[in-house]
Amino acid sequence: METLNGKVAWVLGAGSGIGEASARALARAGVAVVLSGRRAELLEAAATQVRASGGVAEVAPVDIADAAAVAVVAENIVANHGRLDILVNSAGLNVVNRHWKDVDVEAWDSVVKINLDGAFYATHAVLPQMRKQHDGVIINVASWAGRYDSYITGPAYNASKHGLLAMSAHLNIEEGRHGIRACTLSPGEVNTPLLDKRPIPVPEEEKT
């Protein structure tokens, strides 16, 4: 089994939830991780925990909705490390006013811009280096709502997560010849801060 020692991973949405857990797991496996997201204080806290466990972690705050800024972070990772092996697209959000009776254009755009467009921006930014290496893995964190239709999540989240599955499929169709593989994680309910964004928040006793 191929070792991950010496690999470099870029984790989006690394300040909390699945992204943070992914960064920790990769670091335990010997991967140098670069943690990105909008909230620098959460990224620093996560990186500190990785380092305390003996891992290698850097922090690169970025607004994933800003395509140019995302591209700069990718370029800096390659410049600093000489490679970029793994991308984890775990940045995501939802809004309280998510259902058709409440959702407006601003709410729709905010969800799709992060969940789908942001994942595209990061993927687009890493592909040149992965093609050059003839090796790379892209992990898109979707949702149960990416494979099935769910009232709970609302149409914007549902559509954006379906889009991640399609994006992963096309990466494998087009980029497999370059040694690049994509996979999509589709978890069910996970106790992350996203639960608090529901129109009716999940009671604390149900989160355990």
mmCIF file of N, CA and C in Angstrom, residues 7 15 24 27 35 38 41 49 71 84 94 119 126-127 131-132 135 144 147-148 150 152 172 184 190 195 203:
data_model
loop_
_atom_site.group_PDB
_atom_site.id
_atom_site.type_symbol
_atom_site.label_atom_id
_atom_site.label_comp_id
_atom_site.label_asym_id
_atom_site.label_seq_id
_atom_site.Cartn_x
_atom_site.Cartn_y
_atom_site.Cartn_z
ATOM 1 N N LYS A 7 3.523 13.581 1.053
ATOM 2 C CA LYS A 7 2.482 14.165 0.219
ATOM 3 C C LYS A 7 2.041 15.511 0.803
ATOM 4 N N GLY A 15 -11.557 24.708 8.976
ATOM 5 C CA GLY A 15 -11.689 25.307 10.287
ATOM 6 C C GLY A 15 -12.639 24.581 11.214
ATOM 7 N N ARG A 24 -6.844 16.592 10.109
ATOM 8 C CA ARG A 24 -6.204 15.826 11.179
ATOM 9 C C ARG A 24 -5.845 14.415 10.717
ATOM 10 N N ALA A 27 -2.902 14.453 8.324
ATOM 11 C CA ALA A 27 -1.658 14.732 9.041
ATOM 12 C C ALA A 27 -1.173 13.500 9.794
ATOM 13 N N LEU A 35 -4.314 24.304 5.537
ATOM 14 C CA LEU A 35 -5.691 24.500 5.959
ATOM 15 C C LEU A 35 -6.206 25.848 5.463
ATOM 16 N N ARG A 38 -12.400 30.723 5.578
ATOM 17 C CA ARG A 38 -12.543 32.166 5.745
ATOM 18 C C ARG A 38 -12.140 32.658 7.128
ATOM 19 N N GLU A 41 -8.979 32.434 12.707
ATOM 20 C CA GLU A 41 -8.818 31.974 14.085
ATOM 21 C C GLU A 41 -9.149 30.491 14.234
ATOM 22 N N GLN A 49 -3.594 22.110 16.819
ATOM 23 C CA GLN A 49 -3.862 20.748 17.272
ATOM 24 C C GLN A 49 -3.137 19.725 16.406
ATOM 25 N N ALA A 71 -6.863 30.799 -6.560
ATOM 26 C CA ALA A 71 -5.759 30.469 -7.465
ATOM 27 C C ALA A 71 -4.414 30.866 -6.864
ATOM 28 N N LEU A 84 1.535 19.281 -5.113
ATOM 29 C CA LEU A 84 0.218 19.354 -4.483
ATOM 30 C C LEU A 84 -0.498 18.067 -4.868
ATOM 31 N N ASN A 94 -25.125 26.353 4.322
ATOM 32 C CA ASN A 94 -26.535 26.421 3.966
ATOM 33 C C ASN A 94 -27.120 27.635 4.677
ATOM 34 N N ALA A 119 -15.759 24.850 -5.005
ATOM 35 C CA ALA A 119 -15.088 23.577 -5.271
ATOM 36 C C ALA A 119 -14.501 23.558 -6.681
ATOM 37 N N VAL A 126 -5.807 23.519 -8.974
ATOM 38 C CA VAL A 126 -4.805 22.476 -8.702
ATOM 39 C C VAL A 126 -4.528 21.574 -9.896
ATOM 40 N N LEU A 127 -5.416 21.554 -10.866
ATOM 41 C CA LEU A 127 -5.251 20.613 -11.979
ATOM 42 C C LEU A 127 -3.938 20.775 -12.749
ATOM 43 N N ARG A 131 -1.598 17.559 -13.192
ATOM 44 C CA ARG A 131 -1.275 17.039 -14.530
ATOM 45 C C ARG A 131 0.236 16.949 -14.717
ATOM 46 N N LYS A 132 0.943 17.944 -14.248
ATOM 47 C CA LYS A 132 2.402 17.948 -14.355
ATOM 48 C C LYS A 132 3.013 16.776 -13.599
ATOM 49 N N ASP A 135 -0.284 12.812 -11.280
ATOM 50 C CA ASP A 135 -0.767 12.174 -10.054
ATOM 51 C C ASP A 135 -1.534 13.205 -9.240
ATOM 52 N N TRP A 144 -25.521 13.179 1.618
ATOM 53 C CA TRP A 144 -26.623 12.287 1.259
ATOM 54 C C TRP A 144 -27.558 13.015 0.306
ATOM 55 N N ARG A 147 -26.986 12.731 -3.478
ATOM 56 C CA ARG A 147 -27.395 11.531 -4.213
ATOM 57 C C ARG A 147 -28.912 11.358 -4.231
ATOM 58 N N TYR A 148 -29.533 11.885 -3.209
ATOM 59 C CA TYR A 148 -30.994 11.783 -3.096
ATOM 60 C C TYR A 148 -31.578 13.187 -2.910
ATOM 61 N N SER A 150 -33.788 15.857 -0.946
ATOM 62 C CA SER A 150 -34.142 16.012 0.454
ATOM 63 C C SER A 150 -34.840 17.344 0.688
ATOM 64 N N ILE A 152 -35.291 18.626 3.658
ATOM 65 C CA ILE A 152 -34.624 19.277 4.789
ATOM 66 C C ILE A 152 -33.582 20.282 4.324
ATOM 67 N N ASN A 172 -13.073 12.241 -13.445
ATOM 68 C CA ASN A 172 -12.577 10.895 -13.724
ATOM 69 C C ASN A 172 -12.630 10.565 -15.215
ATOM 70 N N THR A 184 -16.193 11.252 -4.313
ATOM 71 C CA THR A 184 -17.156 12.091 -3.606
ATOM 72 C C THR A 184 -17.623 11.378 -2.356
ATOM 73 N N VAL A 190 -24.290 14.791 10.082
ATOM 74 C CA VAL A 190 -23.071 14.822 10.879
ATOM 75 C C VAL A 190 -23.191 16.000 11.840
ATOM 76 N N LEU A 195 -25.559 22.178 11.347
ATOM 77 C CA LEU A 195 -26.864 21.826 11.892
ATOM 78 C C LEU A 195 -27.570 23.040 12.494
ATOM 79 N N PRO A 203 -32.059 19.992 18.344
ATOM 80 C CA PRO A 203 -31.839 20.095 19.794
ATOM 81 C C PRO A 203 -30.489 19.486 20.196
#
